[in-house]
Amino acid sequence: MRKSKLEAAETRRHIVKTAAAEFRQHGINGTALADLMAASGLTHGGFYRHFTSKDQIVKEACALAVASEVEAAELAVLERAGQSGVAAFAKRYLTTQHRDHPAIGCPFAALASEIVRSDGDTRAVATEGFLKLVDVVTGQAGRSRPTAARRKAIVALSTMIGALTMSRLVDDAELSDTILEETGKHLARL
Amino acid sequence: MRKSKLEAAETRRHIVKTAAAEFRQHGINGTALADLMAASGLTHGGFYRHFTSKDQIVKEACALAVASEVEAAELAVLERAGQSGVAAFAKRYLTTQHRDHPAIGCPFAALASEIVRSDGDTRAVATEGFLKLVDVVTGQAGRSRPTAARRKAIVALSTMIGALTMSRLVDDAELSDTILEETGKHLARL
DNA sequence: TGTACATCAGTGAACGCGCGTTCACTGATGTAC
DNA sequence: TGTACATCAGTGAACGCGCGTTCACTGATGTAC
């Protein structure tokens, strides 16, 4: 049954991608390795041919999910029409579409409480991703002394993550919509 | 070993209070019932004399934690000095003190991702609590047509929750402080 | 280029531990008379 | 008010399931000669 190196690498990538979606959908704790492997079309025994532990795939799946969020921000910034980068990204971020599809959405909104309690590697990956998001929406890279634009972006991103999270937490469809709409309007004004 | 009704009720309250802290500190999934009972000074067997399931104490502990957050908001609003209720609460909320003591802090910031995946009762309790917070910081009750002040409060609270969550998630002490400070300044301006 | 052997991706069973839940038991409290 | 019995808070052991991890095995791939 051995697969070629190329196929194996492809399988590995596929598992990480599946994990990134499963974790965001069901939570890290809510996703058993057997479930994850089944969702990848494999049996659970093979997991350890690719990863040394659940912690490792958590880290890699977070890295992938964060990277795809950064890409989404890049896309939004490219397609902005007169608006600031932050406003352009916020417009795409604070939607019912995003709220209702956590599996392909922002990992911070989907997993924040779990990432806080994850190991150092995962938190480091998440922190880097957050800073990358800041860079992208401000259109300027560099960790040095935070400019006004950077500081604004940090606040706006925190706001977006909080609002999306609360729009999912809340039981009341109308309130959920209101949270998204009002936060969207608020950020558009900046 | 039987205890009097009064003592039993007191024990029950004590367990819920301990749970509210343990859940916020270690997460819901991260807190085993045996740990929780040990933290309450009891053995785990007695748990089911007071509660029918873990879900039930999750709900009650969330209700208590949310209620105590509402009280904190009431206090902040009472002691406000010229500022708006929202600004007064934000000032107390976005502190390193709060960030570093999740066990006695906001349950939304500590548990949002887990509450999203909790059962209906818990989400209902959380939703009610959030609306109560909105009422308190705006100084006006009632769920009817949201006024401008209510809409502002909803955005501000989402912002606060997102910022505190991210300040805990992030790996970098300086960035963490920046998130709190800048979000604080931002909300003070409203 | 072909052949023999080593490697290793993937399978499916098994292990072992943690955790939610149950249970027999104790002895103090509550209650019926 | 006192007595006998039922109740039940709390204990500690046990149960059973889920889940992360390991392992023997298969057979295709990779490699040494």
Coordinates of C-alpha atoms (C1' of nucleotides) in Angstrom, one line a residue:
Chain A
M1 CA 0.0 0.0 0.0
R2 CA 3.0 2.3 0.1
K3 CA 2.4 5.6 -1.8
S4 CA 5.0 7.6 -3.7
K5 CA 6.7 10.5 -2.0
L6 CA 4.7 12.9 -4.1
E7 CA 1.4 11.2 -3.2
A8 CA 2.4 11.1 0.5
A9 CA 3.2 14.8 0.5
E10 CA -0.1 15.5 -1.2
T11 CA -1.9 13.4 1.4
R12 CA -0.2 15.3 4.2
R13 CA -1.2 18.7 2.7
H14 CA -4.7 17.3 2.3
I15 CA -4.9 16.3 6.0
V16 CA -3.7 19.7 7.1
K17 CA -6.3 21.4 4.9
T18 CA -9.1 19.2 6.2
A19 CA -7.9 19.8 9.8
A20 CA -8.0 23.6 9.2
A21 CA -11.7 23.3 8.2
E22 CA -12.7 20.7 10.9
F23 CA -11.1 22.6 13.7
R24 CA -12.8 25.8 12.7
Q25 CA -16.1 24.0 12.3
H26 CA -16.1 21.8 15.4
G27 CA -13.4 23.3 17.5
I28 CA -10.0 21.8 18.3
N29 CA -11.3 19.8 21.3
G30 CA -14.4 18.9 19.3
T31 CA -12.4 17.2 16.5
A32 CA -11.0 13.8 17.2
L33 CA -8.1 12.6 15.2
A34 CA -10.2 9.6 13.9
D35 CA -12.9 12.1 12.8
L36 CA -10.3 14.2 11.1
M37 CA -8.7 11.3 9.3
A38 CA -12.1 10.0 8.2
A39 CA -13.0 13.5 6.9
S40 CA -9.7 13.3 4.9
G41 CA -10.8 9.9 3.5
L42 CA -8.3 7.9 5.5
T43 CA -8.2 5.6 8.5
H44 CA -6.9 7.0 11.8
G45 CA -3.8 4.7 12.1
G46 CA -2.0 6.6 9.3
F47 CA -2.0 9.9 11.1
Y48 CA 1.4 9.3 12.8
R49 CA 3.1 8.7 9.5
H50 CA 2.7 12.4 8.9
F51 CA 2.5 14.1 12.3
T52 CA 4.1 13.5 15.7
S53 CA 1.1 14.5 17.8
K54 CA -2.2 16.3 17.7
D55 CA -0.5 19.5 18.9
Q56 CA 1.6 19.4 15.8
I57 CA -1.3 19.3 13.4
V58 CA -3.1 21.9 15.5
K59 CA -0.2 24.2 14.9
E60 CA 0.0 23.5 11.2
A61 CA -3.7 23.7 10.6
C62 CA -3.8 27.1 12.5
A63 CA -0.9 28.3 10.3
L64 CA -2.8 27.3 7.2
A65 CA -6.1 28.9 8.3
V66 CA -4.3 32.1 9.4
A67 CA -2.5 32.2 6.1
S68 CA -5.7 31.9 4.1
E69 CA -7.2 34.7 6.2
V70 CA -4.2 36.8 5.3
E71 CA -4.8 36.0 1.7
A72 CA -8.4 37.0 2.0
A73 CA -7.3 40.3 3.4
E74 CA -4.8 40.8 0.6
L75 CA -7.6 40.2 -1.9
A76 CA -10.0 42.6 -0.1
V77 CA -7.3 45.3 0.0
L78 CA -6.5 44.8 -3.7
E79 CA -10.1 45.2 -4.7
R80 CA -10.9 48.1 -2.4
A81 CA -12.6 51.0 -4.2
G82 CA -11.4 54.2 -2.6
Q83 CA -11.9 52.9 0.9
S84 CA -9.0 52.3 3.3
G85 CA -7.6 48.7 3.4
V86 CA -9.2 48.2 6.8
A87 CA -12.6 49.3 5.6
A88 CA -12.4 47.1 2.6
F89 CA -11.5 44.0 4.6
A90 CA -14.1 44.8 7.3
K91 CA -16.8 44.9 4.6
R92 CA -16.0 41.4 3.5
Y93 CA -15.4 40.1 7.0
L94 CA -18.6 41.3 8.8
T95 CA -21.1 39.3 6.6
T96 CA -23.7 36.7 7.4
Q97 CA -21.9 34.6 4.8
H98 CA -18.7 34.6 6.9
R99 CA -20.7 34.1 10.1
D100 CA -22.5 31.1 8.7
H101 CA -19.4 29.4 7.3
P102 CA -16.8 29.2 10.1
A103 CA -15.0 26.3 8.4
I104 CA -13.6 28.5 5.7
G105 CA -13.5 31.7 7.8
C106 CA -11.3 33.6 10.2
P107 CA -9.5 31.2 12.7
F108 CA -9.4 33.9 15.3
A109 CA -13.1 34.3 15.4
A110 CA -13.6 30.5 15.3
L111 CA -10.9 29.4 17.8
A112 CA -9.7 32.2 19.9
S113 CA -10.5 30.7 23.3
E114 CA -8.9 27.4 22.3
I115 CA -5.8 29.0 20.9
V116 CA -5.3 31.0 24.1
R117 CA -4.9 27.6 25.9
S118 CA -2.9 25.9 23.1
D119 CA 0.9 25.3 23.3
G120 CA 3.5 28.0 22.5
D121 CA 4.0 27.0 18.9
T122 CA 0.4 27.5 18.1
R123 CA 0.1 30.8 19.8
A124 CA 3.3 32.0 18.1
V125 CA 1.9 31.1 14.7
A126 CA -1.4 32.9 15.5
T127 CA 0.5 36.0 16.8
E128 CA 2.6 36.1 13.6
G129 CA -0.6 35.8 11.5
F130 CA -2.3 38.6 13.4
L131 CA 0.7 40.9 12.8
K132 CA 0.7 39.9 9.1
L133 CA -3.0 40.9 9.0
V134 CA -2.1 44.2 10.5
D135 CA 0.6 44.7 7.8
V136 CA -1.7 43.8 5.0
V137 CA -4.6 46.0 5.9
T138 CA -2.4 49.0 6.6
G139 CA -0.4 48.4 3.4
Q140 CA 2.9 48.7 5.3
A141 CA 5.1 46.0 6.8
G142 CA 7.5 46.1 9.7
R143 CA 7.1 45.4 13.4
S144 CA 9.0 48.5 14.5
R145 CA 7.4 51.5 16.2
P146 CA 3.6 51.3 15.5
T147 CA 2.4 54.1 13.4
A148 CA -1.1 55.6 13.8
A149 CA -2.3 53.5 10.9
R150 CA -1.0 50.3 12.5
R151 CA -2.6 51.2 15.9
K152 CA -5.9 51.8 14.1
A153 CA -5.6 48.5 12.3
I154 CA -5.0 46.6 15.5
V155 CA -8.1 48.1 17.1
A156 CA -10.2 47.5 13.9
L157 CA -9.1 43.8 13.6
S158 CA -9.8 43.2 17.3
T159 CA -13.2 44.8 16.8
M160 CA -14.0 42.6 13.8
I161 CA -12.9 39.4 15.5
G162 CA -15.0 40.3 18.6
A163 CA -18.1 41.1 16.5
L164 CA -18.0 38.0 14.4
T165 CA -17.5 35.9 17.5
M166 CA -20.4 37.5 19.3
S167 CA -22.6 37.3 16.2
R168 CA -22.1 33.5 16.3
L169 CA -22.4 33.1 20.0
V170 CA -25.7 34.9 20.3
D171 CA -29.0 33.0 20.2
D172 CA -31.1 35.6 18.6
A173 CA -30.9 36.0 14.8
E174 CA -31.9 39.6 14.8
L175 CA -29.3 40.6 17.3
S176 CA -26.7 38.6 15.5
D177 CA -27.4 40.5 12.3
T178 CA -27.4 43.8 14.2
I179 CA -23.9 43.1 15.6
L180 CA -22.5 42.5 12.1
E181 CA -24.3 45.5 10.5
E182 CA -23.5 48.0 13.2
T183 CA -19.9 47.0 13.5
G184 CA -19.6 47.2 9.8
K185 CA -21.0 50.7 9.7
H186 CA -18.8 51.7 12.6
L187 CA -15.6 50.6 10.9
A188 CA -16.6 52.1 7.6
R189 CA -16.7 55.5 9.3
L190 CA -13.1 55.4 10.4
Chain B
M1 CA -22.4 12.4 56.5
R2 CA -25.7 13.9 55.4
K3 CA -25.6 17.7 55.6
S4 CA -28.5 20.0 56.5
K5 CA -30.6 21.5 53.7
L6 CA -29.0 24.9 54.3
E7 CA -25.5 23.5 54.2
A8 CA -26.3 21.6 51.0
A9 CA -27.6 24.7 49.3
E10 CA -24.5 26.5 50.4
T11 CA -22.3 23.7 49.0
R12 CA -24.2 23.9 45.7
R13 CA -23.7 27.6 45.4
H14 CA -20.0 27.1 46.3
I15 CA -19.6 24.5 43.5
V16 CA -21.2 26.8 40.9
K17 CA -19.0 29.7 42.0
T18 CA -15.9 27.5 41.8
A19 CA -17.0 26.2 38.4
A20 CA -17.5 29.8 37.1
A21 CA -13.8 30.5 38.0
E22 CA -12.4 27.2 36.8
F23 CA -14.2 27.3 33.5
R24 CA -12.9 30.8 32.8
Q25 CA -9.4 29.9 33.9
H26 CA -9.0 26.5 32.2
G27 CA -11.8 26.4 29.7
I28 CA -14.9 24.3 29.8
N29 CA -13.3 21.4 28.1
G30 CA -10.2 21.8 30.2
T31 CA -12.0 21.5 33.5
A32 CA -12.9 17.9 34.5
L33 CA -15.7 17.4 37.0
A34 CA -13.2 15.7 39.3
D35 CA -10.9 18.7 39.2
L36 CA -13.8 21.0 39.7
M37 CA -15.1 19.1 42.8
A38 CA -11.6 19.0 44.2
A39 CA -11.2 22.7 43.7
S40 CA -14.5 23.0 45.6
G41 CA -13.0 20.9 48.5
L42 CA -15.2 17.9 47.7
T43 CA -14.9 14.5 46.1
H44 CA -16.3 14.0 42.6
G45 CA -18.9 11.4 43.5
G46 CA -21.1 14.0 45.2
F47 CA -21.5 16.1 42.0
Y48 CA -24.7 14.4 40.9
R49 CA -26.4 15.1 44.2
H50 CA -26.6 18.7 43.0
F51 CA -26.5 18.6 39.2
T52 CA -27.8 16.3 36.5
S53 CA -24.9 16.7 34.1
K54 CA -21.9 18.7 33.2
D55 CA -24.0 20.7 30.7
Q56 CA -26.2 21.8 33.6
I57 CA -23.3 23.2 35.7
V58 CA -21.8 24.8 32.6
K59 CA -25.1 26.6 32.1
E60 CA -25.3 27.7 35.7
A61 CA -21.7 28.7 35.9
C62 CA -22.0 30.8 32.8
A63 CA -25.1 32.4 34.2
L64 CA -23.2 33.3 37.4
A65 CA -20.1 34.6 35.5
V66 CA -22.3 36.6 33.2
A67 CA -24.2 38.1 36.1
S68 CA -21.1 39.1 37.9
E69 CA -19.9 40.8 34.7
V70 CA -23.2 42.7 34.6
E71 CA -22.6 43.7 38.2
A72 CA -19.1 44.9 37.2
A73 CA -20.7 47.0 34.5
E74 CA -23.3 48.4 36.9
L75 CA -20.5 49.4 39.3
A76 CA -18.5 51.1 36.5
V77 CA -21.5 53.0 35.3
L78 CA -22.3 54.2 38.8
E79 CA -18.8 55.4 39.3
R80 CA -18.4 57.1 36.0
A81 CA -17.1 60.6 36.1
G82 CA -18.7 62.6 33.3
Q83 CA -17.9 59.8 30.8
S84 CA -20.5 57.8 29.1
G85 CA -21.5 54.4 30.6
V86 CA -19.7 52.6 27.8
A87 CA -16.5 54.6 28.2
A88 CA -16.6 54.0 32.0
F89 CA -17.0 50.3 31.6
A90 CA -14.4 50.1 28.8
K91 CA -11.8 51.8 31.0
R92 CA -12.2 49.1 33.7
Y93 CA -12.5 46.3 31.2
L94 CA -9.4 46.9 29.0
T95 CA -6.8 46.6 31.7
T96 CA -3.8 44.3 32.1
Q97 CA -5.4 43.4 35.5
H98 CA -8.4 42.0 33.7
R99 CA -6.4 40.3 31.0
D100 CA -4.2 38.5 33.6
H101 CA -7.1 37.3 35.7
P102 CA -9.5 35.5 33.5
A103 CA -11.0 33.5 36.3
I104 CA -12.7 36.5 37.7
G105 CA -13.2 38.3 34.5
C106 CA -15.5 38.5 31.5
P107 CA -16.9 35.1 30.5
F108 CA -17.3 36.2 26.9
A109 CA -13.7 37.0 26.5
A110 CA -12.7 33.8 28.3
L111 CA -15.1 31.3 26.8
A112 CA -16.6 32.6 23.6
S113 CA -15.5 29.9 21.2
E114 CA -16.7 27.2 23.7
I115 CA -20.0 28.9 24.4
V116 CA -20.7 29.0 20.6
R117 CA -20.5 25.2 20.6
S118 CA -22.4 24.7 23.9
D119 CA -26.0 23.6 24.2
G120 CA -29.0 25.9 23.7
D121 CA -29.5 26.7 27.4
T122 CA -26.0 27.9 27.8
R123 CA -26.1 30.1 24.7
A124 CA -29.5 31.5 25.8
V125 CA -28.1 32.4 29.1
A126 CA -25.1 34.1 27.5
T127 CA -27.3 36.0 25.0
E128 CA -29.5 37.3 27.8
G129 CA -26.4 38.4 29.7
F130 CA -25.0 40.2 26.7
L131 CA -28.3 42.1 26.2
K132 CA -28.3 42.9 29.9
L133 CA -24.8 44.3 29.5
V134 CA -26.1 46.5 26.7
D135 CA -28.9 47.7 28.9
V136 CA -26.6 48.5 31.7
V137 CA -24.0 50.5 29.8
T138 CA -26.6 52.5 27.9
G139 CA -28.6 53.1 31.0
Q140 CA -31.8 52.1 29.3
A141 CA -33.6 48.7 29.4
G142 CA -35.8 47.1 26.9
R143 CA -35.3 44.9 23.9
S144 CA -37.5 46.8 21.5
R145 CA -36.3 48.9 18.6
P146 CA -32.6 49.5 19.1
T147 CA -31.8 53.2 19.6
A148 CA -28.5 54.8 18.5
A149 CA -27.1 54.4 22.0
R150 CA -27.9 50.7 22.0
R151 CA -26.4 50.1 18.7
K152 CA -23.3 51.9 19.8
A153 CA -23.1 49.8 22.9
I154 CA -23.4 46.6 21.0
V155 CA -20.4 47.6 18.8
A156 CA -18.4 48.8 21.8
L157 CA -19.0 45.6 23.8
S158 CA -18.0 43.4 20.8
T159 CA -14.9 45.5 20.4
M160 CA -14.0 45.1 24.1
I161 CA -14.5 41.4 24.0
G162 CA -12.5 41.0 20.9
A163 CA -9.7 43.2 22.2
L164 CA -9.4 41.4 25.5
T165 CA -9.5 38.0 23.8
M166 CA -6.7 39.0 21.4
S167 CA -4.6 40.5 24.1
R168 CA -4.7 37.1 25.8
L169 CA -4.1 35.1 22.6
V170 CA -1.1 37.0 21.5
D171 CA 2.4 35.8 22.3
D172 CA 4.0 39.2 22.5
A173 CA 3.7 41.2 25.7
E174 CA 4.2 44.5 24.0
L175 CA 1.6 43.8 21.3
S176 CA -0.8 42.6 24.0
D177 CA -0.5 45.9 25.9
T178 CA -0.9 47.9 22.7
I179 CA -4.1 46.1 21.9
L180 CA -5.6 47.0 25.3
E181 CA -4.3 50.6 25.3
E182 CA -5.3 51.5 21.8
T183 CA -8.7 49.9 22.1
G184 CA -9.2 51.8 25.3
K185 CA -8.3 55.1 23.7
H186 CA -10.5 54.4 20.7
L187 CA -13.5 53.7 22.9
A188 CA -12.9 56.7 25.1
R189 CA -13.2 58.9 22.0
L190 CA -16.8 57.7 21.2
Chain C
dT1 C1' 18.5 -2.3 -17.1
dG2 C1' 17.2 -5.7 -14.0
dT3 C1' 16.9 -7.8 -9.5
dA4 C1' 16.9 -8.2 -4.4
dC5 C1' 16.1 -5.9 -0.4
dA6 C1' 14.8 -2.0 2.6
dT7 C1' 11.6 1.5 3.4
dC8 C1' 7.5 3.3 4.5
dA9 C1' 2.2 5.1 3.5
dG10 C1' -1.8 3.4 4.9
dT11 C1' -4.8 -0.2 7.4
dG12 C1' -7.2 -1.9 11.3
dA13 C1' -6.8 -3.7 15.9
dA14 C1' -5.3 -2.8 20.4
dC15 C1' -3.7 -0.2 24.4
dG16 C1' -4.2 2.9 28.2
dC17 C1' -5.7 6.8 30.2
dG18 C1' -9.0 10.5 31.3
dC19 C1' -13.4 11.7 32.2
dG20 C1' -18.5 11.7 32.7
dT21 C1' -21.5 9.0 35.1
dT22 C1' -23.3 5.4 38.3
dC23 C1' -23.5 2.9 42.6
dA24 C1' -23.1 0.8 47.3
dC25 C1' -22.2 2.7 51.5
dT26 C1' -22.1 5.9 55.7
dG27 C1' -24.0 8.5 59.0
dA28 C1' -26.2 12.8 60.0
dT29 C1' -30.7 15.2 59.1
dG30 C1' -35.6 15.3 58.5
dT31 C1' -40.1 13.4 59.5
dA32 C1' -44.0 10.7 61.0
dC33 C1' -46.2 9.2 65.0
Chain D
dT1 C1' -41.0 15.8 73.4
dG2 C1' -39.1 11.5 72.2
dT3 C1' -38.4 7.6 69.2
dA4 C1' -38.0 4.9 64.9
dC5 C1' -37.5 5.1 60.3
dA6 C1' -36.7 7.3 55.8
dT7 C1' -34.0 10.4 53.3
dC8 C1' -30.1 12.1 51.3
dA9 C1' -25.2 14.8 51.2
dG10 C1' -20.9 13.3 50.6
dT11 C1' -17.4 9.3 49.9
dG12 C1' -14.7 6.4 47.1
dA13 C1' -14.6 2.7 44.0
dA14 C1' -16.1 1.2 39.6
dC15 C1' -17.9 1.4 34.9
dG16 C1' -17.7 2.3 30.1
dC17 C1' -16.8 5.1 26.4
dG18 C1' -13.9 8.2 23.6
dC19 C1' -9.7 9.5 22.2
dG20 C1' -4.6 10.0 21.5
dT21 C1' -1.2 6.9 20.6
dT22 C1' 1.1 2.4 19.3
dC23 C1' 1.9 -1.6 16.7
dA24 C1' 2.0 -5.7 13.5
dC25 C1' 1.0 -6.1 9.0
dT26 C1' 0.5 -5.3 3.7
dG27 C1' 2.2 -4.3 -0.5
dA28 C1' 3.9 -0.7 -3.4
dT29 C1' 7.9 2.4 -3.9
dG30 C1' 12.7 3.5 -3.5
dT31 C1' 17.4 2.1 -3.7
dA32 C1' 21.8 -0.5 -3.9
dC33 C1' 24.4 -3.3 -6.8

